[in-house]
Amino acid sequence: MRNRSISITSRLAILFASVTMVTFAAVGIYLYDVLAQQLERGDDVELIGKTSLVRHLLLEAGSIAAIGGEPHPFVDAVFGHEGLILSLKDKDGRLLVMSRQPSKEIPEMIPVPASRNAEASDVHDWRTAVGTGRFVSILGAVGDPGHTPVTITIAREGSDRSAMLAEYAENLFFAVMAGSTLAAVLGFFIVRVGMRPLRQVIIKANEISTHQLNTRLSTDDTPLELRELGLAFNAMLNRLEDGVRRLSQFAADIAHDLRTPINTLLVETQVILSGLRTPDEYQAVLVSNIEEYERLARLVENTLFLARADNAQLALRPEVLDMPTELGKICDYFEGIADEADVRLDVASNDVQLQADRVLFRRAVSNLVSNAISHSPRGSAINIRAVWRREYVEISVSNNGSPIPAVHLPHIFERFYRVDPARSFSTHSSGLGLAIVRAIMVLHGGDALVESKPGASTVFRLRFMISPDTP
Ligand SMILES: Nc1ncnc2c1ncn2[C@@H]1O[C@H](COP(=O)(O)OP(=O)(O)OP(=O)(O)O)[C@@H](O)[C@H]1O
Ligand SMILES: [Mg+2]
């Protein structure tokens, strides 16, 4: 694939050469045309000039007979002019003088009358054996008393002019070829120089690894065309850096959270093995170990859930959920825990329905209710509401209790984020509950929000968008 694609440099150099070739060829054709016309005009002027000279010589000749007897002055008139032919004929068409035999017979034409001189329009084309020639015929008068008329014809065979033009065309062809080749070579180097900033981008891109994501392209001295590419590239690096940072933070947090229960298990087991114990003592340790195992299992399960949600591997099975039923079931589930914490669960949902994956919906709301129960003061109530809004259905879970400080609010949905670090080691907190809530909402194309102000209750809201085809 790589071999087949031509580099931009070569492509531009070829284009450059093609444009030069077309331009040179057009200019060459134009120059050739102008030269051909000028040569022809020059030739015609010469032919006309010769006719005047021969007319003059005729006047000096005493009689028709004298012309035939002494043709040299007339032949001399065209002597030395390669390709020029002179013929003199009397009024009966008899040949008096012929400087040399033409390659093809000169056509007969009505000659220019003696009353005027020949002009450019009196010169005509003539197809000879060696190319296109030109000729002119005019009437002259012998210097005898009767002014006997004689037809003067001066012709030029095209050979030397054609040869000259052919040579010119040949030179032109080589000049165009050489010029285009030169343009291609120069173009190649010019484009290479012009593409240098792009090479810089490539070199920078090659330098970047996951350990060096802080490298950025400088966009100040970059040409305008590449600046946008540079900005997009830098923005991509920002996103990558952020993603990699969060991933390694996640890994570090998992390791940290695994260490505590594993250490506890290790120490407890080492202690119990250090001497002989009664069955009751062994049993007590095993029971205490179960709590740690549960914590580990929950952490692994939650982490796996988030990883799958991240990779969009969780297939949603959306169905229409009836809120009074669903929220009622969640409350039933939490009844025991709420009683134990001495809080009341208060549900109001009218007849709201929404479309969501039942299992994930329950998980999201349960996480909120579980948090609300653990942060509610004894004797207070937790309000769970479902309301229609114009574009979404909103589920809100609100509880009283100490508000979440404003600095924590933007991070509250992050993985392993806990407001009170002391709770990190509690068996019941993995710090992933709200991250899972947000992941579930993202999967549903919705949103999760929080509000918490001193003096007001803490409210978590889940917004499920209403798709236009929902009944
Ligand atoms: N209703 C609430 N009132 C006050 N603080 C809350 C509330 N809900 C959550 N938080 C704070 O947000 C933090 C993150 O909550 P999240 O549910 O993600 O983790 P967690 O409850 O600590 O652990 P997990 O839910 O994984 O067992 C909690 O540690 C708590 O400090
Ligand atoms: Mg929680």
PDB file of C-alpha atoms in Angstrom, residues 287-437:
ATOM      1  CA  VAL A 287     -16.292 -15.042  60.141  1.00  0.00           C
ATOM      2  CA  SER A 288     -14.265 -11.837  60.288  1.00  0.00           C
ATOM      3  CA  ASN A 289     -12.477 -12.879  57.089  1.00  0.00           C
ATOM      4  CA  ILE A 290     -15.789 -13.191  55.277  1.00  0.00           C
ATOM      5  CA  GLU A 291     -16.298  -9.433  55.648  1.00  0.00           C
ATOM      6  CA  GLU A 292     -12.973  -8.773  53.961  1.00  0.00           C
ATOM      7  CA  TYR A 293     -13.738 -11.279  51.225  1.00  0.00           C
ATOM      8  CA  GLU A 294     -17.036  -9.528  50.651  1.00  0.00           C
ATOM      9  CA  ARG A 295     -15.283  -6.200  50.404  1.00  0.00           C
ATOM     10  CA  LEU A 296     -12.789  -7.641  47.927  1.00  0.00           C
ATOM     11  CA  ALA A 297     -15.537  -9.259  45.883  1.00  0.00           C
ATOM     12  CA  ARG A 298     -17.496  -5.980  45.765  1.00  0.00           C
ATOM     13  CA  LEU A 299     -14.437  -4.012  44.726  1.00  0.00           C
ATOM     14  CA  VAL A 300     -13.600  -6.456  41.935  1.00  0.00           C
ATOM     15  CA  GLU A 301     -17.203  -6.579  40.771  1.00  0.00           C
ATOM     16  CA  ASN A 302     -17.546  -2.771  40.742  1.00  0.00           C
ATOM     17  CA  THR A 303     -14.229  -2.315  38.960  1.00  0.00           C
ATOM     18  CA  LEU A 304     -15.209  -4.867  36.337  1.00  0.00           C
ATOM     19  CA  PHE A 305     -18.553  -3.149  35.857  1.00  0.00           C
ATOM     20  CA  LEU A 306     -16.868   0.228  35.270  1.00  0.00           C
ATOM     21  CA  ALA A 307     -14.307  -1.307  32.903  1.00  0.00           C
ATOM     22  CA  ARG A 308     -17.087  -2.897  30.843  1.00  0.00           C
ATOM     23  CA  ALA A 309     -19.092   0.332  30.849  1.00  0.00           C
ATOM     24  CA  ASP A 310     -15.976   2.193  29.684  1.00  0.00           C
ATOM     25  CA  ASN A 311     -15.448  -0.177  26.797  1.00  0.00           C
ATOM     26  CA  ALA A 312     -19.150  -0.023  25.918  1.00  0.00           C
ATOM     27  CA  GLN A 313     -19.311  -3.781  26.433  1.00  0.00           C
ATOM     28  CA  LEU A 314     -22.476  -3.551  28.458  1.00  0.00           C
ATOM     29  CA  ALA A 315     -25.419  -4.270  26.244  1.00  0.00           C
ATOM     30  CA  LEU A 316     -28.431  -2.227  27.355  1.00  0.00           C
ATOM     31  CA  ARG A 317     -31.763  -3.940  27.443  1.00  0.00           C
ATOM     32  CA  PRO A 318     -34.088  -0.953  27.626  1.00  0.00           C
ATOM     33  CA  GLU A 319     -37.712  -1.447  28.541  1.00  0.00           C
ATOM     34  CA  VAL A 320     -40.493   0.814  29.722  1.00  0.00           C
ATOM     35  CA  LEU A 321     -40.259   1.043  33.515  1.00  0.00           C
ATOM     36  CA  ASP A 322     -43.174   2.073  35.669  1.00  0.00           C
ATOM     37  CA  MET A 323     -41.791   4.360  38.364  1.00  0.00           C
ATOM     38  CA  PRO A 324     -44.263   3.708  41.191  1.00  0.00           C
ATOM     39  CA  THR A 325     -43.513  -0.020  40.866  1.00  0.00           C
ATOM     40  CA  GLU A 326     -39.745   0.284  40.434  1.00  0.00           C
ATOM     41  CA  LEU A 327     -39.167   2.855  43.186  1.00  0.00           C
ATOM     42  CA  GLY A 328     -41.514   0.898  45.473  1.00  0.00           C
ATOM     43  CA  LYS A 329     -39.384  -2.225  44.984  1.00  0.00           C
ATOM     44  CA  ILE A 330     -36.199  -0.356  45.747  1.00  0.00           C
ATOM     45  CA  CYS A 331     -37.745   0.999  48.948  1.00  0.00           C
ATOM     46  CA  ASP A 332     -38.846  -2.489  49.945  1.00  0.00           C
ATOM     47  CA  TYR A 333     -35.266  -3.682  49.484  1.00  0.00           C
ATOM     48  CA  PHE A 334     -33.875  -0.905  51.688  1.00  0.00           C
ATOM     49  CA  GLU A 335     -36.624  -1.126  54.320  1.00  0.00           C
ATOM     50  CA  GLY A 336     -34.560  -3.114  56.803  1.00  0.00           C
ATOM     51  CA  ILE A 337     -31.437  -0.960  56.491  1.00  0.00           C
ATOM     52  CA  ALA A 338     -33.512   2.218  56.749  1.00  0.00           C
ATOM     53  CA  ASP A 339     -35.240   0.962  59.877  1.00  0.00           C
ATOM     54  CA  GLU A 340     -31.901   0.162  61.391  1.00  0.00           C
ATOM     55  CA  ALA A 341     -30.663   3.679  60.629  1.00  0.00           C
ATOM     56  CA  ASP A 342     -33.980   5.122  61.819  1.00  0.00           C
ATOM     57  CA  VAL A 343     -34.736   6.980  58.555  1.00  0.00           C
ATOM     58  CA  ARG A 344     -37.963   7.061  56.576  1.00  0.00           C
ATOM     59  CA  LEU A 345     -38.119   6.447  52.831  1.00  0.00           C
ATOM     60  CA  ASP A 346     -40.718   8.650  51.162  1.00  0.00           C
ATOM     61  CA  VAL A 347     -41.603   7.906  47.523  1.00  0.00           C
ATOM     62  CA  ALA A 348     -43.747  10.101  45.245  1.00  0.00           C
ATOM     63  CA  SER A 349     -43.779   9.404  41.553  1.00  0.00           C
ATOM     64  CA  ASN A 350     -47.306  10.020  40.197  1.00  0.00           C
ATOM     65  CA  ASP A 351     -47.672   7.841  37.129  1.00  0.00           C
ATOM     66  CA  VAL A 352     -44.274   8.425  35.577  1.00  0.00           C
ATOM     67  CA  GLN A 353     -42.726   5.949  33.153  1.00  0.00           C
ATOM     68  CA  LEU A 354     -39.336   5.921  31.504  1.00  0.00           C
ATOM     69  CA  GLN A 355     -37.290   3.736  29.235  1.00  0.00           C
ATOM     70  CA  ALA A 356     -34.184   2.168  30.748  1.00  0.00           C
ATOM     71  CA  ASP A 357     -32.392  -1.083  31.466  1.00  0.00           C
ATOM     72  CA  ARG A 358     -34.189  -2.417  34.539  1.00  0.00           C
ATOM     73  CA  VAL A 359     -31.126  -3.924  36.266  1.00  0.00           C
ATOM     74  CA  LEU A 360     -28.948  -0.854  35.705  1.00  0.00           C
ATOM     75  CA  PHE A 361     -31.736   1.528  36.702  1.00  0.00           C
ATOM     76  CA  ARG A 362     -32.180  -0.296  40.007  1.00  0.00           C
ATOM     77  CA  ARG A 363     -28.442  -0.285  40.584  1.00  0.00           C
ATOM     78  CA  ALA A 364     -28.134   3.473  40.003  1.00  0.00           C
ATOM     79  CA  VAL A 365     -31.047   4.429  42.231  1.00  0.00           C
ATOM     80  CA  SER A 366     -29.990   1.919  44.898  1.00  0.00           C
ATOM     81  CA  ASN A 367     -26.518   3.454  45.053  1.00  0.00           C
ATOM     82  CA  LEU A 368     -28.100   6.873  45.671  1.00  0.00           C
ATOM     83  CA  VAL A 369     -30.518   5.550  48.290  1.00  0.00           C
ATOM     84  CA  SER A 370     -27.704   3.664  50.032  1.00  0.00           C
ATOM     85  CA  ASN A 371     -25.600   6.839  50.180  1.00  0.00           C
ATOM     86  CA  ALA A 372     -28.575   8.867  51.404  1.00  0.00           C
ATOM     87  CA  ILE A 373     -29.268   6.378  54.208  1.00  0.00           C
ATOM     88  CA  SER A 374     -25.658   6.431  55.388  1.00  0.00           C
ATOM     89  CA  HIS A 375     -25.580  10.256  55.400  1.00  0.00           C
ATOM     90  CA  SER A 376     -28.997  10.941  56.943  1.00  0.00           C
ATOM     91  CA  PRO A 377     -29.373  11.913  60.579  1.00  0.00           C
ATOM     92  CA  ARG A 378     -31.496   9.538  62.656  1.00  0.00           C
ATOM     93  CA  GLY A 379     -35.190  10.286  62.563  1.00  0.00           C
ATOM     94  CA  SER A 380     -35.073  12.141  59.235  1.00  0.00           C
ATOM     95  CA  ALA A 381     -36.755  11.298  55.905  1.00  0.00           C
ATOM     96  CA  ILE A 382     -35.306  10.565  52.464  1.00  0.00           C
ATOM     97  CA  ASN A 383     -37.389  11.799  49.542  1.00  0.00           C
ATOM     98  CA  ILE A 384     -37.373   9.782  46.331  1.00  0.00           C
ATOM     99  CA  ARG A 385     -39.197  11.501  43.470  1.00  0.00           C
ATOM    100  CA  ALA A 386     -39.869  10.863  39.790  1.00  0.00           C
ATOM    101  CA  VAL A 387     -41.133  13.778  37.699  1.00  0.00           C
ATOM    102  CA  TRP A 388     -41.761  14.499  34.028  1.00  0.00           C
ATOM    103  CA  ARG A 389     -39.890  17.415  32.582  1.00  0.00           C
ATOM    104  CA  ARG A 390     -40.153  18.614  29.022  1.00  0.00           C
ATOM    105  CA  GLU A 391     -37.221  16.568  27.628  1.00  0.00           C
ATOM    106  CA  TYR A 392     -36.437  14.112  30.383  1.00  0.00           C
ATOM    107  CA  VAL A 393     -37.723  12.180  33.350  1.00  0.00           C
ATOM    108  CA  GLU A 394     -35.930  13.111  36.526  1.00  0.00           C
ATOM    109  CA  ILE A 395     -35.412  10.798  39.478  1.00  0.00           C
ATOM    110  CA  SER A 396     -34.237  12.653  42.562  1.00  0.00           C
ATOM    111  CA  VAL A 397     -33.025  11.298  45.875  1.00  0.00           C
ATOM    112  CA  SER A 398     -32.637  13.893  48.629  1.00  0.00           C
ATOM    113  CA  ASN A 399     -31.604  13.618  52.225  1.00  0.00           C
ATOM    114  CA  ASN A 400     -30.854  15.925  55.133  1.00  0.00           C
ATOM    115  CA  GLY A 401     -27.585  15.823  56.956  1.00  0.00           C
ATOM    116  CA  SER A 402     -24.310  17.643  56.673  1.00  0.00           C
ATOM    117  CA  PRO A 403     -23.964  19.038  53.151  1.00  0.00           C
ATOM    118  CA  ILE A 404     -21.150  18.058  50.808  1.00  0.00           C
ATOM    119  CA  PRO A 405     -18.585  20.928  50.765  1.00  0.00           C
ATOM    120  CA  ALA A 406     -18.628  22.791  47.440  1.00  0.00           C
ATOM    121  CA  VAL A 407     -14.999  21.864  46.613  1.00  0.00           C
ATOM    122  CA  HIS A 408     -15.921  18.201  46.469  1.00  0.00           C
ATOM    123  CA  LEU A 409     -19.019  18.548  44.299  1.00  0.00           C
ATOM    124  CA  PRO A 410     -17.227  18.620  40.914  1.00  0.00           C
ATOM    125  CA  HIS A 411     -15.360  15.400  41.806  1.00  0.00           C
ATOM    126  CA  ILE A 412     -18.064  13.504  43.610  1.00  0.00           C
ATOM    127  CA  PHE A 413     -18.808  11.221  40.609  1.00  0.00           C
ATOM    128  CA  GLU A 414     -15.135  10.312  40.114  1.00  0.00           C
ATOM    129  CA  ARG A 415     -13.880   6.844  40.849  1.00  0.00           C
ATOM    130  CA  PHE A 416     -12.619   6.283  44.399  1.00  0.00           C
ATOM    131  CA  TYR A 417     -13.495   9.839  45.354  1.00  0.00           C
ATOM    132  CA  ARG A 418     -14.598  10.046  48.956  1.00  0.00           C
ATOM    133  CA  VAL A 419     -15.425  13.246  50.781  1.00  0.00           C
ATOM    134  CA  ASP A 420     -14.270  11.898  54.099  1.00  0.00           C
ATOM    135  CA  PRO A 421     -10.967  10.030  53.654  1.00  0.00           C
ATOM    136  CA  ALA A 422     -11.443   8.387  57.046  1.00  0.00           C
ATOM    137  CA  ARG A 423     -14.298   6.405  55.518  1.00  0.00           C
ATOM    138  CA  SER A 424     -11.955   4.934  52.896  1.00  0.00           C
ATOM    139  CA  PHE A 425     -11.152   2.008  55.098  1.00  0.00           C
ATOM    140  CA  SER A 426     -14.696   1.311  56.139  1.00  0.00           C
ATOM    141  CA  THR A 427     -15.918  -2.030  54.943  1.00  0.00           C
ATOM    142  CA  HIS A 428     -18.943  -0.539  53.280  1.00  0.00           C
ATOM    143  CA  SER A 429     -17.336   2.162  51.209  1.00  0.00           C
ATOM    144  CA  SER A 430     -15.513   1.424  47.979  1.00  0.00           C
ATOM    145  CA  GLY A 431     -15.845   4.969  46.613  1.00  0.00           C
ATOM    146  CA  LEU A 432     -17.184   3.579  43.338  1.00  0.00           C
ATOM    147  CA  GLY A 433     -20.938   3.913  43.945  1.00  0.00           C
ATOM    148  CA  LEU A 434     -21.400   7.330  42.312  1.00  0.00           C
ATOM    149  CA  ALA A 435     -18.910   6.525  39.519  1.00  0.00           C
ATOM    150  CA  ILE A 436     -21.149   3.567  38.672  1.00  0.00           C
ATOM    151  CA  VAL A 437     -24.214   5.830  38.790  1.00  0.00           C
TER     152      VAL A 437
END
